[in-house]
PDB file of C-alpha atoms and ligand atoms in Angstrom:
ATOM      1  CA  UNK A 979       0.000   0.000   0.000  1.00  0.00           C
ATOM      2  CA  UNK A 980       1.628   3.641  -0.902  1.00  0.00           C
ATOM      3  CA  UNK A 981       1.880   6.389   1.889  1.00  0.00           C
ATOM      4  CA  UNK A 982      -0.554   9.410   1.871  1.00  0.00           C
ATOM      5  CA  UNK A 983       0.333  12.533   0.836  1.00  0.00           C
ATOM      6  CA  UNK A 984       0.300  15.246   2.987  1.00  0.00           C
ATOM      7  CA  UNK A 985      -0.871  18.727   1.560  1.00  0.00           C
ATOM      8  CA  UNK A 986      -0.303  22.464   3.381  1.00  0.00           C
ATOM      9  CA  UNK A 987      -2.949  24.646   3.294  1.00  0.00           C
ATOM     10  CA  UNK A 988      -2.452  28.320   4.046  1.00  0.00           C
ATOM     11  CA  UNK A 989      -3.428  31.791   3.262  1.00  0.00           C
ATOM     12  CA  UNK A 990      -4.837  35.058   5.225  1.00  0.00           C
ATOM     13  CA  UNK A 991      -7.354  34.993   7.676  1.00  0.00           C
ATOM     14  CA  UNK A 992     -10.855  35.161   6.326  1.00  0.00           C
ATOM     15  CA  UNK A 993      -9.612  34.183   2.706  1.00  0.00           C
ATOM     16  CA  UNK A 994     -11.958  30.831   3.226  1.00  0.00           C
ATOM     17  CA  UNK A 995      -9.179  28.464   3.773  1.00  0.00           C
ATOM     18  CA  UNK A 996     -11.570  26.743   6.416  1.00  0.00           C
ATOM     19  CA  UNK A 997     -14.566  26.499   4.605  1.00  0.00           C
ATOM     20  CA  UNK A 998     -12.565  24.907   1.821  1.00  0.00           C
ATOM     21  CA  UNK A 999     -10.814  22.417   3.983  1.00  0.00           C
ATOM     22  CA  UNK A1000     -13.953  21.185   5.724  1.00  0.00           C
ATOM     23  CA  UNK A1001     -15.755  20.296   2.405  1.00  0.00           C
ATOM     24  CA  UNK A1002     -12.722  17.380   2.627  1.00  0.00           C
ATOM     25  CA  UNK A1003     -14.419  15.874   5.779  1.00  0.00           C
ATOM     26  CA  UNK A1004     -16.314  13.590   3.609  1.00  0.00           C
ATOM     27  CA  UNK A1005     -14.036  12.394   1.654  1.00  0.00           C
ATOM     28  CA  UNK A1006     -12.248   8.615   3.579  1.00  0.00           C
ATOM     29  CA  UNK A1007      -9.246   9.087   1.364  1.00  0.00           C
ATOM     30  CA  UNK A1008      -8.207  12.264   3.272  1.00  0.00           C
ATOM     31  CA  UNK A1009      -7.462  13.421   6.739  1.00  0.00           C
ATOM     32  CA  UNK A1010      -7.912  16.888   7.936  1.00  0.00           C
ATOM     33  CA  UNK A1011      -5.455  17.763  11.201  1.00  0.00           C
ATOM     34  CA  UNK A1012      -6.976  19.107  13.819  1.00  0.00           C
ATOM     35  CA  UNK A1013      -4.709  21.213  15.423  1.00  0.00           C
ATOM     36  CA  UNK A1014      -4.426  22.307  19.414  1.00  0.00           C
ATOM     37  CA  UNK A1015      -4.813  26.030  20.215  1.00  0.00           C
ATOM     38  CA  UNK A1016      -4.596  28.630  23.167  1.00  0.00           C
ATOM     39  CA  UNK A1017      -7.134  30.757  21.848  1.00  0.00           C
ATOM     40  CA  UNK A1018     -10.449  30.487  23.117  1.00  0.00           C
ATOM     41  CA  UNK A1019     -13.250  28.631  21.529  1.00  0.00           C
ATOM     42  CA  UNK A1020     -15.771  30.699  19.574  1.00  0.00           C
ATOM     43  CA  UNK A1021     -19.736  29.392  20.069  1.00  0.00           C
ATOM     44  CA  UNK A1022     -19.641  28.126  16.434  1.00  0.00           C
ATOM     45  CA  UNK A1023     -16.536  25.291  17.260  1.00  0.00           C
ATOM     46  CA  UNK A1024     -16.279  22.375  18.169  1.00  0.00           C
ATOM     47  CA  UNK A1025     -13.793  20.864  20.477  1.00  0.00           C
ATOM     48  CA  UNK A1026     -11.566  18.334  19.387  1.00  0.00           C
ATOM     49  CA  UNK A1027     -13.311  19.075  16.032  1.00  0.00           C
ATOM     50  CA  UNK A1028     -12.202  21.956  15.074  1.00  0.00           C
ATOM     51  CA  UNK A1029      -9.528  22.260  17.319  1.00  0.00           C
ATOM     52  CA  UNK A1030      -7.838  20.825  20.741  1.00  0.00           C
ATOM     53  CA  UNK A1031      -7.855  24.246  22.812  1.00  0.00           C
ATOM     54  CA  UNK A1032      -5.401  24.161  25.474  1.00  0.00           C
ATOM     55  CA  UNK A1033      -3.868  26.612  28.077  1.00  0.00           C
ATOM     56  CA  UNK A1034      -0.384  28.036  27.735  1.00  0.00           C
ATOM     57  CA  UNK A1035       1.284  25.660  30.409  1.00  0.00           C
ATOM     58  CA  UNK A1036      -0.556  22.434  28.426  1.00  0.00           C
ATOM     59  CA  UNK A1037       0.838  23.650  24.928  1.00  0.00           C
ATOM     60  CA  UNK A1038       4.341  24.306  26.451  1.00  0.00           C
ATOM     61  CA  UNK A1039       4.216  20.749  27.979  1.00  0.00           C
ATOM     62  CA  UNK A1040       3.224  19.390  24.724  1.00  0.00           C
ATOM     63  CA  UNK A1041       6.050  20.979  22.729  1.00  0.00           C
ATOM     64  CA  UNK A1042       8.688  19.598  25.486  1.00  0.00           C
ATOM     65  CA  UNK A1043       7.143  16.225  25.430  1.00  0.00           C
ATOM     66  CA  UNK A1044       8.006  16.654  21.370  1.00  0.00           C
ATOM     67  CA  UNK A1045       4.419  16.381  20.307  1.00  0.00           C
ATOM     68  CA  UNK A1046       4.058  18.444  17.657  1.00  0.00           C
ATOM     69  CA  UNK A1047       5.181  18.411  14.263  1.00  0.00           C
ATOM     70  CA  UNK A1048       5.372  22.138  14.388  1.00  0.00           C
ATOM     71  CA  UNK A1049       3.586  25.334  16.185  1.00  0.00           C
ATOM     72  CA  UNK A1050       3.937  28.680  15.498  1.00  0.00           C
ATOM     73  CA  UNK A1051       2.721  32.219  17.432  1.00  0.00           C
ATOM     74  CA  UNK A1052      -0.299  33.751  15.454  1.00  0.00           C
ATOM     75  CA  UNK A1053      -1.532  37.118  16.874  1.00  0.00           C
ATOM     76  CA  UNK A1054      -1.289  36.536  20.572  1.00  0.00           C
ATOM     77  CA  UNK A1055      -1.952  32.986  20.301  1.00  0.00           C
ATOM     78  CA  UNK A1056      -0.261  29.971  20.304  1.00  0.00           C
ATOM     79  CA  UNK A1057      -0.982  27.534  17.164  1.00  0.00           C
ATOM     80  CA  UNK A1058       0.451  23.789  16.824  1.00  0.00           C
ATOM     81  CA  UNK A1059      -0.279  20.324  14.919  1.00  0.00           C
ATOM     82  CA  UNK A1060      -0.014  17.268  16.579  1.00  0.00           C
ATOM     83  CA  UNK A1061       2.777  15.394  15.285  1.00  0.00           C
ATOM     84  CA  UNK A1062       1.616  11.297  15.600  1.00  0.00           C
ATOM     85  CA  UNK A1063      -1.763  11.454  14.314  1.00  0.00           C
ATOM     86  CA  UNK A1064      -0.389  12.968  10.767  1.00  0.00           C
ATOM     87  CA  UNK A1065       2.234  10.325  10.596  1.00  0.00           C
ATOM     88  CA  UNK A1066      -0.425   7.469  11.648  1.00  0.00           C
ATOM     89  CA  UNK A1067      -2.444   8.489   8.715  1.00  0.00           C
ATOM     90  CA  UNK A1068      -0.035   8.753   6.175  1.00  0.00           C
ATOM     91  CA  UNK A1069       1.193   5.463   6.665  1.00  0.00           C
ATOM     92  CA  UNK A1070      -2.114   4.128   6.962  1.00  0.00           C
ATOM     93  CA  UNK A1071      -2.769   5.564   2.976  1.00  0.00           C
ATOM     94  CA  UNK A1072      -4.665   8.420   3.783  1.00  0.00           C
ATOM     95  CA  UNK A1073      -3.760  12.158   2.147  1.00  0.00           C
ATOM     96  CA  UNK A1074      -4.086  14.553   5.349  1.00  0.00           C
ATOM     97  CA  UNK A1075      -4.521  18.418   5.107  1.00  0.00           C
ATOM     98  CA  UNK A1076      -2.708  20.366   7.414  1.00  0.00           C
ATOM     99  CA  UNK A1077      -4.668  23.998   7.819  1.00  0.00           C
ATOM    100  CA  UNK A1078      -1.933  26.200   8.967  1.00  0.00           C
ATOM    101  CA  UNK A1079      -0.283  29.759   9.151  1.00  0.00           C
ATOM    102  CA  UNK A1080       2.750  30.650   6.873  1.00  0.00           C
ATOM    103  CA  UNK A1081       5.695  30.340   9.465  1.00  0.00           C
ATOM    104  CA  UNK A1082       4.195  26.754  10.969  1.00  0.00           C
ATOM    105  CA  UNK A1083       4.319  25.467   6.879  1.00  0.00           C
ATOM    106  CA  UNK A1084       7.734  26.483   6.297  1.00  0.00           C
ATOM    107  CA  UNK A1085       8.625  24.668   9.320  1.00  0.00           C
ATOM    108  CA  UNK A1086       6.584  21.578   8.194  1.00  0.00           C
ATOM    109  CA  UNK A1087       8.291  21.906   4.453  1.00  0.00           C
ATOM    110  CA  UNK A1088      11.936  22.243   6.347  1.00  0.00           C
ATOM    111  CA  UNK A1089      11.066  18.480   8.005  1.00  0.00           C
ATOM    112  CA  UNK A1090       8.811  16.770   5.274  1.00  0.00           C
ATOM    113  CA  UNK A1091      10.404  18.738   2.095  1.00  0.00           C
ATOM    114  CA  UNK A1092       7.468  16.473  -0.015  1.00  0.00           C
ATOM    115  CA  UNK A1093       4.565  18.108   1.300  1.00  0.00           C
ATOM    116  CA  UNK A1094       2.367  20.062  -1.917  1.00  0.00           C
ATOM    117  CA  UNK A1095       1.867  23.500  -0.384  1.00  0.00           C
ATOM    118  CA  UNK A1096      -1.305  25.146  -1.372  1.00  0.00           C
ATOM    119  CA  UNK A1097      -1.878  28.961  -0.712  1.00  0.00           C
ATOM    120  CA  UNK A1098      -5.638  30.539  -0.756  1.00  0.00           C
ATOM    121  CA  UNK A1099      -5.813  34.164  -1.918  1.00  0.00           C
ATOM    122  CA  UNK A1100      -9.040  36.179  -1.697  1.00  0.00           C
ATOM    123  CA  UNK A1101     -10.335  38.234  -4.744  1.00  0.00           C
ATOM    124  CA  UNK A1102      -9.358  41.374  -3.537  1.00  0.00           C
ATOM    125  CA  UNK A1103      -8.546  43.073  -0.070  1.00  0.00           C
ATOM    126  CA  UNK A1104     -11.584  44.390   0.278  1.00  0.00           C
ATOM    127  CA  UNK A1105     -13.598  40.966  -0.589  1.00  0.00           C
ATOM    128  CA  UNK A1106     -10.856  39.984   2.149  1.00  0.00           C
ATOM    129  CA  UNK A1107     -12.239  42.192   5.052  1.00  0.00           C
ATOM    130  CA  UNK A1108     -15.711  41.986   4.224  1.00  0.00           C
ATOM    131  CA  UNK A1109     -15.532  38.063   4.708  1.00  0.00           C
ATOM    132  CA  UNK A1110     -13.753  38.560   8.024  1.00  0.00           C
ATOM    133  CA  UNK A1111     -16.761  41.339   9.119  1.00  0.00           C
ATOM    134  CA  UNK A1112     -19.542  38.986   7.430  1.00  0.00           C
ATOM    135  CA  UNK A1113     -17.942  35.878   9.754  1.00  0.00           C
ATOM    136  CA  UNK A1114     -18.465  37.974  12.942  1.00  0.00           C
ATOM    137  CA  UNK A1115     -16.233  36.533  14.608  1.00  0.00           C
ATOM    138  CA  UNK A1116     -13.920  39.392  15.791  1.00  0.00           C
ATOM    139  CA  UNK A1117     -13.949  42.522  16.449  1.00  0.00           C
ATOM    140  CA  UNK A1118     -12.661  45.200  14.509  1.00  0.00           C
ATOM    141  CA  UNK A1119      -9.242  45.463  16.205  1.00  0.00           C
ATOM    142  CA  UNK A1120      -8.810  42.043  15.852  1.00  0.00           C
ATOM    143  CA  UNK A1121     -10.010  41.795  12.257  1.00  0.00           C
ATOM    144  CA  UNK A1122      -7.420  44.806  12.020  1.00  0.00           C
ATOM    145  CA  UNK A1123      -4.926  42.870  13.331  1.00  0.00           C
ATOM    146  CA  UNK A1124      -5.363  39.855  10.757  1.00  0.00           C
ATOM    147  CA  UNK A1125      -5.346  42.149   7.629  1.00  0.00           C
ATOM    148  CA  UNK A1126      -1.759  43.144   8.997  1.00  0.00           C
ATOM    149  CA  UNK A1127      -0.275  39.968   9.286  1.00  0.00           C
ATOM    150  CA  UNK A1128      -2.204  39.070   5.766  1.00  0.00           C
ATOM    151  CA  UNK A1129       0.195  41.463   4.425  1.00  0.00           C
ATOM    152  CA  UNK A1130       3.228  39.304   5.614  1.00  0.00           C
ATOM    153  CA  UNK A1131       1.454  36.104   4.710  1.00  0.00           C
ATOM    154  CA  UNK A1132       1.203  37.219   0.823  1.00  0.00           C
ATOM    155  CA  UNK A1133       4.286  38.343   1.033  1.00  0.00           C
ATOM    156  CA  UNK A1134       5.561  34.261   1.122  1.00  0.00           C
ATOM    157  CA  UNK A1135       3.033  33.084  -1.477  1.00  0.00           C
ATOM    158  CA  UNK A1136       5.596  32.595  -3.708  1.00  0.00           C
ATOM    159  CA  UNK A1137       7.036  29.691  -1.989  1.00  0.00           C
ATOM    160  CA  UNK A1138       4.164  27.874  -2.164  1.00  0.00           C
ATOM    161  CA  UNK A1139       3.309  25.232  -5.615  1.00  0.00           C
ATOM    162  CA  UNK A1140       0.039  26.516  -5.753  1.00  0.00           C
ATOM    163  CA  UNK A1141      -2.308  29.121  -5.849  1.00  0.00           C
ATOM    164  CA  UNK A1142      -5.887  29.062  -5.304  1.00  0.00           C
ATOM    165  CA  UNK A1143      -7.737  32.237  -5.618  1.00  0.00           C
ATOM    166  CA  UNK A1144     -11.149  31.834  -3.676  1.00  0.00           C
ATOM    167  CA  UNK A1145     -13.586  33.612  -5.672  1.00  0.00           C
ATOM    168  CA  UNK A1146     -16.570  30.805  -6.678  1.00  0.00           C
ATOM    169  CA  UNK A1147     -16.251  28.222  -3.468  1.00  0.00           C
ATOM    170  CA  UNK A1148     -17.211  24.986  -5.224  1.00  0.00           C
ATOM    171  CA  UNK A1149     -14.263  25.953  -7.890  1.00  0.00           C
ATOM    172  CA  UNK A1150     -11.756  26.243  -5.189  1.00  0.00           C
ATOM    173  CA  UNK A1151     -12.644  22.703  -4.020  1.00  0.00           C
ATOM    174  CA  UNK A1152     -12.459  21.457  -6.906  1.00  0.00           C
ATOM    175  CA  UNK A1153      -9.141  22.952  -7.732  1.00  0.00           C
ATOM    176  CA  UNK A1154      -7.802  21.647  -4.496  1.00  0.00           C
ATOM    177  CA  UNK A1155      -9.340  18.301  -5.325  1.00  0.00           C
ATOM    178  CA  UNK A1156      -7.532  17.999  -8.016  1.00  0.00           C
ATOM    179  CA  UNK A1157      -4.361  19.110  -6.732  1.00  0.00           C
ATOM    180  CA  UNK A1158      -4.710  15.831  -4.462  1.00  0.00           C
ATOM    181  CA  UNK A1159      -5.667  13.628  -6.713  1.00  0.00           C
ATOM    182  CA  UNK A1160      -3.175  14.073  -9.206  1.00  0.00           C
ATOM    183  CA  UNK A1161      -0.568  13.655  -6.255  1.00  0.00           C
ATOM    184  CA  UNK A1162      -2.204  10.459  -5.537  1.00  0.00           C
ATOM    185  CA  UNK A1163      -1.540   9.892  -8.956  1.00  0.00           C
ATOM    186  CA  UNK A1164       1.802  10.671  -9.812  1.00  0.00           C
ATOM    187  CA  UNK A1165       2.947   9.047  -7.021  1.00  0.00           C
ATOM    188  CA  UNK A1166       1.440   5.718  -7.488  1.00  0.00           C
ATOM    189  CA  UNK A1167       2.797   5.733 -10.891  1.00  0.00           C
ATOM    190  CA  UNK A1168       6.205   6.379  -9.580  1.00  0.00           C
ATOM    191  CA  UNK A1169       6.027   3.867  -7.083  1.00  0.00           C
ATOM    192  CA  UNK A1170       4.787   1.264  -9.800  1.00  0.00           C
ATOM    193  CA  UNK A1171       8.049   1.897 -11.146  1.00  0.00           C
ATOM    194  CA  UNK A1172       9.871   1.233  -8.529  1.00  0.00           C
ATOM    195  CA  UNK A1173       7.545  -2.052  -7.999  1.00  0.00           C
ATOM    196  CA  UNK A1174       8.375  -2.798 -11.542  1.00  0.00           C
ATOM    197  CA  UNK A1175      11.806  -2.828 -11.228  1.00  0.00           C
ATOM    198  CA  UNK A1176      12.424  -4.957  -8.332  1.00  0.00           C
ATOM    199  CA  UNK A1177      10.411  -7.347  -9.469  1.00  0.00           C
ATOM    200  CA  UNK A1178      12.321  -7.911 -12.609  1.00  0.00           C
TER     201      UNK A1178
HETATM  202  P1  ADP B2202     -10.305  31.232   6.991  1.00  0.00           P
HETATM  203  O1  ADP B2202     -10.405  29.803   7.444  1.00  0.00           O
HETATM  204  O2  ADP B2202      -9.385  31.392   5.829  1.00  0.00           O
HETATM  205  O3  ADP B2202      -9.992  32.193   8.094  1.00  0.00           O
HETATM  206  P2  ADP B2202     -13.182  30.994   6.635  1.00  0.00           P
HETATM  207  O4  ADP B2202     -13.256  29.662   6.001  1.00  0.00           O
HETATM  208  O5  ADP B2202     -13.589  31.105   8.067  1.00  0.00           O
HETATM  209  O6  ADP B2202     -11.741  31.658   6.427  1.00  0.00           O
HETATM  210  O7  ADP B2202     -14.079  31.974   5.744  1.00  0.00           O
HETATM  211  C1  ADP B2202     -14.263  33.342   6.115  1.00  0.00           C
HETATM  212  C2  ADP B2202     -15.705  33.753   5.730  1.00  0.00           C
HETATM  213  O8  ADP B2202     -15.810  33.786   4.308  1.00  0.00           O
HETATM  214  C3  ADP B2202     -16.756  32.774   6.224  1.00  0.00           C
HETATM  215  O9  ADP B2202     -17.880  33.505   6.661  1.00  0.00           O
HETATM  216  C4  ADP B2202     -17.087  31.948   4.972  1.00  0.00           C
HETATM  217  O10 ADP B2202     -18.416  31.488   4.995  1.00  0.00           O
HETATM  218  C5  ADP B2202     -16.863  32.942   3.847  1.00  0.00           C
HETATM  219  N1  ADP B2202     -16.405  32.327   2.588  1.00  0.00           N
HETATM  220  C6  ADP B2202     -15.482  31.350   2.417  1.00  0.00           C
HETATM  221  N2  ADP B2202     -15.300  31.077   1.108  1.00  0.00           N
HETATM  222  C7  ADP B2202     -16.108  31.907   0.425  1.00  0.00           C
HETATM  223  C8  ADP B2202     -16.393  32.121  -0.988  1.00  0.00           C
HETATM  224  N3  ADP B2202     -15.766  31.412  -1.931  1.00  0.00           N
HETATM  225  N4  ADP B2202     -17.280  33.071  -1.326  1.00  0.00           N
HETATM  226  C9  ADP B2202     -17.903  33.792  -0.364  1.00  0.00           C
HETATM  227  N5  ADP B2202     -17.703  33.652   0.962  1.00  0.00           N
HETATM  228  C10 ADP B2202     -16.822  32.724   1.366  1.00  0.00           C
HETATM  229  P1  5GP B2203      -7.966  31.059  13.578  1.00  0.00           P
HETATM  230  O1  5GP B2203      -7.796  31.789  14.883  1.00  0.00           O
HETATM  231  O2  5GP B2203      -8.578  31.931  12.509  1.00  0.00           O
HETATM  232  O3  5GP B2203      -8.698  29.744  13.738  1.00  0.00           O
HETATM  233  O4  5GP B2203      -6.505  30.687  13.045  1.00  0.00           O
HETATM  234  C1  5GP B2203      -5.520  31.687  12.911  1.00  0.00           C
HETATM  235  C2  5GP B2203      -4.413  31.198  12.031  1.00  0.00           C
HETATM  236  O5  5GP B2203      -3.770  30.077  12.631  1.00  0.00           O
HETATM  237  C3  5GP B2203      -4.879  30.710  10.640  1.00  0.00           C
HETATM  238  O6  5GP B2203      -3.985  31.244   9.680  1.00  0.00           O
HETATM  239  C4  5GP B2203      -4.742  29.220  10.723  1.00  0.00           C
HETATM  240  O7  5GP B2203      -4.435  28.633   9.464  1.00  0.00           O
HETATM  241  C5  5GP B2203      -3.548  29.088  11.646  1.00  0.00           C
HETATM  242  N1  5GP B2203      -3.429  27.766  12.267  1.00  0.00           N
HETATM  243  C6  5GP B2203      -4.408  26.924  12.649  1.00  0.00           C
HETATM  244  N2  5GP B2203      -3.908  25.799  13.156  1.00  0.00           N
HETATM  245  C7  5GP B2203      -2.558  25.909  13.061  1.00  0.00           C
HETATM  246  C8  5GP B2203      -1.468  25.052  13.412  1.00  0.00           C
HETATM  247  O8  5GP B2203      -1.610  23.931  13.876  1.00  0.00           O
HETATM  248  N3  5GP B2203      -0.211  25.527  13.187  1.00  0.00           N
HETATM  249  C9  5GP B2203       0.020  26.752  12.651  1.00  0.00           C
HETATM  250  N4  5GP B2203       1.283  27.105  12.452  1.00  0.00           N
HETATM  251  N5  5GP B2203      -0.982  27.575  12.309  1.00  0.00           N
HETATM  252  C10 5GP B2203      -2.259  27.165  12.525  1.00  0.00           C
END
């Protein structure tokens, strides 16, 4: 059986990176990470769902225990992704989605150089901050606050493989469908090569 692949997905706050992702909860052959937080949990989330929130002390203790792949400092927050869950699944066959900020996916990319990183971009800026005001789930200084760091963010698009901008929503899932799929693909050809050859 060949190893999942394991995708990055990242882009500014509000550009619908989430909404994307969680049309993939219904598909078996991929696995979204839920990743642990110290932020506090807004009335629409679901813990353990959409993420493990934690307290400071607990995501310290987790990143000395060595339990996360990577975490990163977003705002005043701390984000992370559990590290044995994403390797579980991968060797188990199953493509997982990791739904993280810029600095956390270089970090990933520095350790796991084959992950497919895939950057959302909103229409415009304005499109940007109108779906962070239409979300309602911060307040202005806060959704001030994100638009500054989205400047940084765009900044590192370049690094990325691909670029999705999020205009029609089914579109971008499709796009980022496909960007799995023909993963899948191209690496189960490759590794029929390889099958091919030491079987001859
Ligand atoms: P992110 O995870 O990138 O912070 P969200 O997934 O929470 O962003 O989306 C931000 C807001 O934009 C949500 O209210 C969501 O319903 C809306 N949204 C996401 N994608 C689209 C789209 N393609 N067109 C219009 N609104 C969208
Ligand atoms: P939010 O507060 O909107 O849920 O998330 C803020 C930012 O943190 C988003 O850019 C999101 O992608 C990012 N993020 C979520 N989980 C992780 C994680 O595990 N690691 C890193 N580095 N960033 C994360």
């Amino acid at each position: 059986m060949n190893k999942g692949n394991l995708f990055i997905v990242s882009g500014p706050s509000g550009t619908g990176k989430g909404t994307i992702c969680n049309e993939f909860l219904k598909f078996d052959d991929v696995y979204l990470s839920v990743s642990v937080t110290t932020r506090d949990k807004r009335n629409d989330e679901v813990e353990g769902v959409t993420y493990i929130y934690d307290s400071v002390d607990g995501f310290r203790s987790r990143i000395d225990n060595d339990m996360m792949l990577e975490w990163a400092q977003y705002g005043d927050n701390f984000y992370g992704t559990p590290k044995d869950i994403v390797q579980q699944k991968l060797n188990a066959g199953i493509n997982v989605i990791l739904e993280i900020e810029v600095q956390g996916a270089l970090k990933v990319k520095e350790k796991m150089p084959e992950a497919v990183m895939v950057f959302i971009l909103p229409p415009s800026m304005e499109i940007l901050r109108q779906r962070l005001i239409n979300r309602g789930r911060e307040e202005k200084e806060e959704i001030d606050k994100r638009i500054d760091i989205a400047m940084g963010e765009l900044k590192k698009a370049e690094l990325y493989d691909f670029i999705i901008v999020n205009d029609e929503l089914s579109e971008s899932v499709k796009s980022l469908r496909k960007i799995i799929d023909d993963r899948n693909k191209m690496m189960n050809f490759v590794n029929n090569l390889i099958e091919e050859y030491k079987n001859n």
